[in-house]
PDB file of N, CA and C in Angstrom:
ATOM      1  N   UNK U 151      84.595  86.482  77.635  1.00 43.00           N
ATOM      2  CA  UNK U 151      86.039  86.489  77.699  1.00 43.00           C
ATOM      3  C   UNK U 151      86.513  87.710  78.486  1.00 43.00           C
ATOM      4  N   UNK U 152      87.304  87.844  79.346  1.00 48.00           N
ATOM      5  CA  UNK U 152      87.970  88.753  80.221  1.00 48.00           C
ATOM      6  C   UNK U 152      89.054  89.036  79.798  1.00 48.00           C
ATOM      7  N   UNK U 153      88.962  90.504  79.777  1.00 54.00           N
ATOM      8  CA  UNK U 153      90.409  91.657  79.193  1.00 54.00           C
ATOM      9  C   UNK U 153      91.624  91.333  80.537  1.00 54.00           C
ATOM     10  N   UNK U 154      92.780  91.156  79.971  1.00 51.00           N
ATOM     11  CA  UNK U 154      93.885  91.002  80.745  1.00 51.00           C
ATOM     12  C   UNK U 154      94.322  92.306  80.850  1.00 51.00           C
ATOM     13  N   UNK U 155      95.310  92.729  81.813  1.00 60.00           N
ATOM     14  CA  UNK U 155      95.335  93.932  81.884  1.00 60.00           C
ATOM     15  C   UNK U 155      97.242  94.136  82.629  1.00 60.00           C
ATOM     16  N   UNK U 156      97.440  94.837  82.459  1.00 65.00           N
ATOM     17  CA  UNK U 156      99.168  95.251  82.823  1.00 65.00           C
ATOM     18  C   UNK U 156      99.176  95.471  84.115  1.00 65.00           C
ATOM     19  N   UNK U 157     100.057  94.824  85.121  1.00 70.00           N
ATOM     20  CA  UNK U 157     100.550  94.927  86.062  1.00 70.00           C
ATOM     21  C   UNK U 157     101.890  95.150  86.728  1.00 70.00           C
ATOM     22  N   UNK U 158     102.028  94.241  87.990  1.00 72.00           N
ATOM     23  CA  UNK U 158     103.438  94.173  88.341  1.00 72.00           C
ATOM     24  C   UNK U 158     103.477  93.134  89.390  1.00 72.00           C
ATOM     25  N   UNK U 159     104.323  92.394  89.719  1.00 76.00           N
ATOM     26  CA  UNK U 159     104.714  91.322  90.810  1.00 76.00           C
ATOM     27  C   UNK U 159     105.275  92.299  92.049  1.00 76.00           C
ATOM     28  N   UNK U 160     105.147  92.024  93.354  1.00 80.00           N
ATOM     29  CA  UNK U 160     105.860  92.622  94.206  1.00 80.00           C
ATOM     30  C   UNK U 160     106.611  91.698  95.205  1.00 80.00           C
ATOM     31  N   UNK U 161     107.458  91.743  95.720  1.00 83.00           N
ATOM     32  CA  UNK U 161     108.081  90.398  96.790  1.00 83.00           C
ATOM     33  C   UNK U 161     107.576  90.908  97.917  1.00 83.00           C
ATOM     34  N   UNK U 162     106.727  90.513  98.816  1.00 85.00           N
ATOM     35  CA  UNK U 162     106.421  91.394  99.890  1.00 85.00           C
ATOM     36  C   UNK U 162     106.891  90.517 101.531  1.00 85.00           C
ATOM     37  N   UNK U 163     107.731  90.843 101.761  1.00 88.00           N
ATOM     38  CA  UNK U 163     108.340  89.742 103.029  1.00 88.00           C
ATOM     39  C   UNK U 163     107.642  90.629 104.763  1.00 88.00           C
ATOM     40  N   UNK U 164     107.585  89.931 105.703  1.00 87.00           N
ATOM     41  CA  UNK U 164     106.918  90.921 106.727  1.00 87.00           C
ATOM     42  C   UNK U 164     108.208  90.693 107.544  1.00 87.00           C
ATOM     43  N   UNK U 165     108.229  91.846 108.048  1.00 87.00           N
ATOM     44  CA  UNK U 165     109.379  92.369 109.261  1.00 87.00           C
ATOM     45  C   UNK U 165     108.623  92.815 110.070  1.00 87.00           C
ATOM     46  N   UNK U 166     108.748  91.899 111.128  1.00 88.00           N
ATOM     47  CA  UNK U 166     108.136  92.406 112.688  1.00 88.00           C
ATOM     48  C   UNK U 166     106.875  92.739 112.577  1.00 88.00           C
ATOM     49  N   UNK U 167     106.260  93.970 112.312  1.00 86.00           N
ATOM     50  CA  UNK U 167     105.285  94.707 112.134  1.00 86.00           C
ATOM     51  C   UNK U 167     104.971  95.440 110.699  1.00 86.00           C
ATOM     52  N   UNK U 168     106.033  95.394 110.203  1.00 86.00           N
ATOM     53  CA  UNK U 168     106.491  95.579 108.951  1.00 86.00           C
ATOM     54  C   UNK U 168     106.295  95.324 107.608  1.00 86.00           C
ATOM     55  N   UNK U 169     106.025  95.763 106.711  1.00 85.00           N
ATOM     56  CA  UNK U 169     106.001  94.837 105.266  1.00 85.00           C
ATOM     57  C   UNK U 169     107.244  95.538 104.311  1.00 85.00           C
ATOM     58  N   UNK U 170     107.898  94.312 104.093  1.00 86.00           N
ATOM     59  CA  UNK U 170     108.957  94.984 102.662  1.00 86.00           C
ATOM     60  C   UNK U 170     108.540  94.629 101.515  1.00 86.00           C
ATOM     61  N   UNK U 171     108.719  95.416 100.643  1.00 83.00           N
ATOM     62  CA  UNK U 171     108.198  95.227  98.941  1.00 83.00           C
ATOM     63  C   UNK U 171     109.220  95.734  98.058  1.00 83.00           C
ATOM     64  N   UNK U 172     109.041  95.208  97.197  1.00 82.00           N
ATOM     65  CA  UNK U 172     110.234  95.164  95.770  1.00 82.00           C
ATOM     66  C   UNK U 172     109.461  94.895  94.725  1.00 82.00           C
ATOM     67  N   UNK U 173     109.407  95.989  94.048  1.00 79.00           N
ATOM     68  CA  UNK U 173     108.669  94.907  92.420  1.00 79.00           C
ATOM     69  C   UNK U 173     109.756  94.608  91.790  1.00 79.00           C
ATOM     70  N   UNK U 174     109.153  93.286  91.367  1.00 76.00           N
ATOM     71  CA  UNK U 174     109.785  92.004  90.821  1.00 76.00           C
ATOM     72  C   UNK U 174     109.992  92.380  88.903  1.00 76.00           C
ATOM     73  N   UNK U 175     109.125  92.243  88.797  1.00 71.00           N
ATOM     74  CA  UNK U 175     108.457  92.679  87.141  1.00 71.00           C
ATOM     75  C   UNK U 175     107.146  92.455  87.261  1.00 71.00           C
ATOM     76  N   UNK U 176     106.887  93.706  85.616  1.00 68.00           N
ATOM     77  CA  UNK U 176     105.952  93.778  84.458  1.00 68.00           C
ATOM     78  C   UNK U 176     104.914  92.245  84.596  1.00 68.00           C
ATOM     79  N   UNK U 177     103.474  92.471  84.209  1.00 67.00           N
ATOM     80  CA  UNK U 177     102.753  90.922  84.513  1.00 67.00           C
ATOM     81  C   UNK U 177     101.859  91.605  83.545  1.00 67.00           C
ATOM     82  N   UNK U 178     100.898  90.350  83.320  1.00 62.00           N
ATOM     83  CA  UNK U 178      99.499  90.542  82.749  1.00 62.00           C
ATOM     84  C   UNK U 178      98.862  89.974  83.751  1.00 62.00           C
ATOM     85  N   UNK U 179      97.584  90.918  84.404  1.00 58.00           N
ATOM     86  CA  UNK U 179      96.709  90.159  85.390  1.00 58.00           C
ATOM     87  C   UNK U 179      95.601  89.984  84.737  1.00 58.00           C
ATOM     88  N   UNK U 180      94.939  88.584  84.941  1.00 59.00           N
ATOM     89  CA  UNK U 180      93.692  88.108  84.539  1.00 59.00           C
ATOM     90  C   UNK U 180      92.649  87.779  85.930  1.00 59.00           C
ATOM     91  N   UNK U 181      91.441  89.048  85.760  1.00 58.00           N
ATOM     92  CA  UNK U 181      90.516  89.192  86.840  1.00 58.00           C
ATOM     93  C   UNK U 181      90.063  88.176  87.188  1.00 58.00           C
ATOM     94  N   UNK U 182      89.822  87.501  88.504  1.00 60.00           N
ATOM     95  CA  UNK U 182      89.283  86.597  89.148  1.00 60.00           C
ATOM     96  C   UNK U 182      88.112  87.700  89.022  1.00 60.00           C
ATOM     97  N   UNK U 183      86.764  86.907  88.891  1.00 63.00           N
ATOM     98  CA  UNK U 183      85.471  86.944  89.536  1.00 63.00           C
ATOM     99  C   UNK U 183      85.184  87.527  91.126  1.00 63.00           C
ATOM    100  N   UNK U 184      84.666  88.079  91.578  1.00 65.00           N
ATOM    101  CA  UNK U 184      84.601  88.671  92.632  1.00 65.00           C
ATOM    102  C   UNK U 184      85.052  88.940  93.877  1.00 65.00           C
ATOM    103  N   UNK U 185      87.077  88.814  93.576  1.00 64.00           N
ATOM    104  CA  UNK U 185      87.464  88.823  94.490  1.00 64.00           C
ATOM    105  C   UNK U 185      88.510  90.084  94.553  1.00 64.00           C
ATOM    106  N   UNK U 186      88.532  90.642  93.383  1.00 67.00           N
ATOM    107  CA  UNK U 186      88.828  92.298  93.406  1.00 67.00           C
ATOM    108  C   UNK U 186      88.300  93.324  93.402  1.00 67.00           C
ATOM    109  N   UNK U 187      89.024  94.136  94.017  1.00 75.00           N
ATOM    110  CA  UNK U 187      88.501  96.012  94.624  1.00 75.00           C
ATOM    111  C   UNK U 187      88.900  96.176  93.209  1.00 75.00           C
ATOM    112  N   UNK U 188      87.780  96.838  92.633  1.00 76.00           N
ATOM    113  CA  UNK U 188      87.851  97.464  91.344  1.00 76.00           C
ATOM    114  C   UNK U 188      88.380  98.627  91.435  1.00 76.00           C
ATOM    115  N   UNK U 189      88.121  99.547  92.384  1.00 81.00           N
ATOM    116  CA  UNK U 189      88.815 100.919  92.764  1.00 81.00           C
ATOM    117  C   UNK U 189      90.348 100.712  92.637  1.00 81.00           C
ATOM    118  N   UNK U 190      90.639  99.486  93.092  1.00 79.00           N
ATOM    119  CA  UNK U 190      92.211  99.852  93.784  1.00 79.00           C
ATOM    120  C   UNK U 190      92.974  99.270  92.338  1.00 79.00           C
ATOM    121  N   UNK U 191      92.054  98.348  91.678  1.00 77.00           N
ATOM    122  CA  UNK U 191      92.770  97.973  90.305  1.00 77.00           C
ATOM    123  C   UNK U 191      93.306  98.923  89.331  1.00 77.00           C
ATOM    124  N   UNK U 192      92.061 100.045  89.866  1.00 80.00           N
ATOM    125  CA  UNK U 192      91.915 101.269  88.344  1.00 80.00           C
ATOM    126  C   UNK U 192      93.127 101.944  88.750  1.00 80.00           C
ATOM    127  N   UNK U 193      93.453 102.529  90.502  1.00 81.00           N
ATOM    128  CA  UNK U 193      94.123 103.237  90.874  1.00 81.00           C
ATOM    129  C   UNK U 193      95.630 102.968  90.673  1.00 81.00           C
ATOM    130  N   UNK U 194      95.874 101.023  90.823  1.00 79.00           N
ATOM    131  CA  UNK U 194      97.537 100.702  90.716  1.00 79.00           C
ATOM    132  C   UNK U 194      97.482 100.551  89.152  1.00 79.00           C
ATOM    133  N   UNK U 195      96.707 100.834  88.135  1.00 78.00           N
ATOM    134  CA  UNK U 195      97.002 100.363  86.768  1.00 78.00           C
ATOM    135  C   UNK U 195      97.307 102.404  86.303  1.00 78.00           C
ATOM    136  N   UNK U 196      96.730 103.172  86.784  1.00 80.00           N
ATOM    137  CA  UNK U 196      96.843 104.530  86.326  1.00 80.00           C
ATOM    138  C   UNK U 196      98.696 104.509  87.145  1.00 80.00           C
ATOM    139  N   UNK U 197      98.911 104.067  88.567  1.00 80.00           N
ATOM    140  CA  UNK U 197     100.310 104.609  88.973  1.00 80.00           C
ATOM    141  C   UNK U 197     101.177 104.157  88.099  1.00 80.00           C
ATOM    142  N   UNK U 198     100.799 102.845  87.638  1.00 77.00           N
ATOM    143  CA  UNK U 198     102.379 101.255  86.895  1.00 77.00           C
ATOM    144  C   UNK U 198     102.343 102.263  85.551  1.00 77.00           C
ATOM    145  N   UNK U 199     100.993 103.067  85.282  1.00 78.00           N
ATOM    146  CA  UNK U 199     101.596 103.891  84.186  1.00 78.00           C
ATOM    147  C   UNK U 199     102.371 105.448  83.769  1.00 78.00           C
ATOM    148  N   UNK U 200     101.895 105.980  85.470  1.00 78.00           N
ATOM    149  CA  UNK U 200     102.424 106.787  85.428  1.00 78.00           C
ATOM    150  C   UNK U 200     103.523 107.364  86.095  1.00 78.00           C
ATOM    151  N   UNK U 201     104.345 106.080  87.421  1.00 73.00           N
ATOM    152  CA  UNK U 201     105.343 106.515  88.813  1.00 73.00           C
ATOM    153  C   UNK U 201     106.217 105.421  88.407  1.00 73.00           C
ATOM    154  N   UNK U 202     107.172 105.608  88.791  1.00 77.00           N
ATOM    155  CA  UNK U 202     108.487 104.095  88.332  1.00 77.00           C
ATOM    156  C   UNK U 202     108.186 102.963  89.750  1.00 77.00           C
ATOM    157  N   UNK U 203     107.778 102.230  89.081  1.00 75.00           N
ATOM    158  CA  UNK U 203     107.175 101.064  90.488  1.00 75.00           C
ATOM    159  C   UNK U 203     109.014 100.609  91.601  1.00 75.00           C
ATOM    160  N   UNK U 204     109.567 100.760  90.476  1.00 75.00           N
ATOM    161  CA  UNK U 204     111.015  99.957  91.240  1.00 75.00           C
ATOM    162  C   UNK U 204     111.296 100.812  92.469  1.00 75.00           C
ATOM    163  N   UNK U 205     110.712 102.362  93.002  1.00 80.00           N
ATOM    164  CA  UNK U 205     110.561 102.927  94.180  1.00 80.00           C
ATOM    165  C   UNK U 205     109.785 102.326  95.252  1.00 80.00           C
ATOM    166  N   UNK U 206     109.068 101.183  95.211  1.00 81.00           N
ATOM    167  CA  UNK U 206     108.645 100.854  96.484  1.00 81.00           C
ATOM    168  C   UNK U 206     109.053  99.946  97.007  1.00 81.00           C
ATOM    169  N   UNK U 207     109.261 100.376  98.190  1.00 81.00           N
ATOM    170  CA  UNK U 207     110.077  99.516  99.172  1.00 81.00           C
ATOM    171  C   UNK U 207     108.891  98.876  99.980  1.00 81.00           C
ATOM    172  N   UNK U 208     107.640  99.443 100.466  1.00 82.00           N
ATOM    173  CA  UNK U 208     107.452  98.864 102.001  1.00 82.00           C
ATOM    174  C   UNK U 208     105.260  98.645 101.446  1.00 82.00           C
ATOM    175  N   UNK U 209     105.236  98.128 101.696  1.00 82.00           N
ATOM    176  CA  UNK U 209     103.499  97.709 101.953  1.00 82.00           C
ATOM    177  C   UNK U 209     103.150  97.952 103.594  1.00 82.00           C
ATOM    178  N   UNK U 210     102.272  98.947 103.405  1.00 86.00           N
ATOM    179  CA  UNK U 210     101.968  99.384 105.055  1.00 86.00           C
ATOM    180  C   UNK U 210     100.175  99.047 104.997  1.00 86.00           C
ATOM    181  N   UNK U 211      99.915  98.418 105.781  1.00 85.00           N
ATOM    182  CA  UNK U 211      99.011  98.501 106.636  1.00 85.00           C
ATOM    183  C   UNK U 211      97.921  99.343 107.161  1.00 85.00           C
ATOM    184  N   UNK U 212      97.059 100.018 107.318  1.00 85.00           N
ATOM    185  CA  UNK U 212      96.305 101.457 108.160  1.00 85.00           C
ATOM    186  C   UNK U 212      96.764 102.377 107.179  1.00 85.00           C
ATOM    187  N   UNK U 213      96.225 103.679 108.197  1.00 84.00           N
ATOM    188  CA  UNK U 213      95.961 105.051 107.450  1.00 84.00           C
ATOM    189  C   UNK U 213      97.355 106.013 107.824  1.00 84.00           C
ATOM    190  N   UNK U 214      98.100 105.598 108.722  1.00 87.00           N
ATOM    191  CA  UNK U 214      99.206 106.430 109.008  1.00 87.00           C
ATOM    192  C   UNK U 214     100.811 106.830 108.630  1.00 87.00           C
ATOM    193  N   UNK U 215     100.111 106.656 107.156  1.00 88.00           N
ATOM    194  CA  UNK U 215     101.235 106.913 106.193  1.00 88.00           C
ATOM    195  C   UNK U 215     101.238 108.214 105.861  1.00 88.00           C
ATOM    196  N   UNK U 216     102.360 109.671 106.176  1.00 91.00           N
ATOM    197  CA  UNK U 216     102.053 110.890 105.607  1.00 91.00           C
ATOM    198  C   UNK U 216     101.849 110.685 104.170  1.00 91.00           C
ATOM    199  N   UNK U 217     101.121 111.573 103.458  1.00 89.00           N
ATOM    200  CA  UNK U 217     100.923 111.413 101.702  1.00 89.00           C
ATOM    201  C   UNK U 217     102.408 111.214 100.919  1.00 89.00           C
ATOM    202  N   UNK U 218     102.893 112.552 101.553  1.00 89.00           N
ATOM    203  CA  UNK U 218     104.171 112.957 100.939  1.00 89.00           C
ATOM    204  C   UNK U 218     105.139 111.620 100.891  1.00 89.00           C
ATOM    205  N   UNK U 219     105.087 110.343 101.769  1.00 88.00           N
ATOM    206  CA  UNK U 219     105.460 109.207 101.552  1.00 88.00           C
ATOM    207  C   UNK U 219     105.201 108.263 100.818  1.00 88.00           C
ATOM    208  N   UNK U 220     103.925 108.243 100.458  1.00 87.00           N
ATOM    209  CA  UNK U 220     103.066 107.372  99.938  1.00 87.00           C
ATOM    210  C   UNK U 220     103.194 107.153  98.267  1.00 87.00           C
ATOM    211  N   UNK U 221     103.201 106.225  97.871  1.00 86.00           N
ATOM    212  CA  UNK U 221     103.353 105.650  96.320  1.00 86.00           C
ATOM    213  C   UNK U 221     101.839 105.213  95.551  1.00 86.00           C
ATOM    214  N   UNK U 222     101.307 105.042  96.804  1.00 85.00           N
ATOM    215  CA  UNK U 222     100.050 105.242  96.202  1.00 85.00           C
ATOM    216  C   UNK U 222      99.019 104.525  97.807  1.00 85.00           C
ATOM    217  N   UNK U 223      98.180 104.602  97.710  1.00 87.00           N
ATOM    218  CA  UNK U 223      97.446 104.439  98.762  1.00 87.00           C
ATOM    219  C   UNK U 223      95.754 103.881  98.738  1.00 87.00           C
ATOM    220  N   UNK U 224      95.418 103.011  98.719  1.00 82.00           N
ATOM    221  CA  UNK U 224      94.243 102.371  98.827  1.00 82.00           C
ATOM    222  C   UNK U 224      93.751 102.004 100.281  1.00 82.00           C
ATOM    223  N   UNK U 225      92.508 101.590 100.682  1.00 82.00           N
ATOM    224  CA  UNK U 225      91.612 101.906 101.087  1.00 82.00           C
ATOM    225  C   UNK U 225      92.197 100.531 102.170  1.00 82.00           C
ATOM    226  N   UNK U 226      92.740 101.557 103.651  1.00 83.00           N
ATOM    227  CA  UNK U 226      93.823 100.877 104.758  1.00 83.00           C
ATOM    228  C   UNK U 226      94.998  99.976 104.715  1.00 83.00           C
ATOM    229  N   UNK U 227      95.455 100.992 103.187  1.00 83.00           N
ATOM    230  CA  UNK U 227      96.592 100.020 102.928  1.00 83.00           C
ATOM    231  C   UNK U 227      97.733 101.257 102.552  1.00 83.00           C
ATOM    232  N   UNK U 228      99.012 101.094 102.068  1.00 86.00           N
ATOM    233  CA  UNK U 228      99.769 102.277 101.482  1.00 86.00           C
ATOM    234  C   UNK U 228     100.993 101.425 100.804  1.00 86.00           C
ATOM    235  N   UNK U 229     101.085 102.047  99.878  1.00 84.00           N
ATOM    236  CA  UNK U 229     102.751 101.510  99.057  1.00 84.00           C
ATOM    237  C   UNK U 229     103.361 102.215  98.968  1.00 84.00           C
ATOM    238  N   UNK U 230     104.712 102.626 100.148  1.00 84.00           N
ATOM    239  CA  UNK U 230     105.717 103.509 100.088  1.00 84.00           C
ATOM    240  C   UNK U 230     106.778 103.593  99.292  1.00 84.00           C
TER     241      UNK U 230
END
């Protein structure tokens, strides 16, 4: 049996080159079998508990996000 675990929904629409994001709401995610980065699970379940998610606006792409922007940041990706 697989532990469900606390999340969040995000609306993520693409602009141009762009990604916009909004969390939606609060979720319970139930792990698919080998199709999640375990790193990046541990990393967005420590932020949803510790940063107010309703601050992100944008899902970026690559590494060229300054930190000081960043909401959290996984591996060629960033949530501003």
């Amino acid at each position: 049996m697989r532990t469900m675990r606390s999340g969040l929904f995000f609306k993520i629409q693409r602009r141009g080159a762009e990604f916009d994001a909004r969390g939606l709401l609060p979720t319970a995610i139930i792990p698919a079998e080998g199709i999640r980065d375990k790193a990046a699970e541990i990393a967005l379940e420590a932020a949803f508990e510790k940063r107010n998610w309703n601050t992100v606006t944008r899902l970026v792409r690559g590494e060229e996000v300054p930190e000081d922007r960043c909401w959290l940041r996984g591996q060629g990706w960033c949530l501003t």
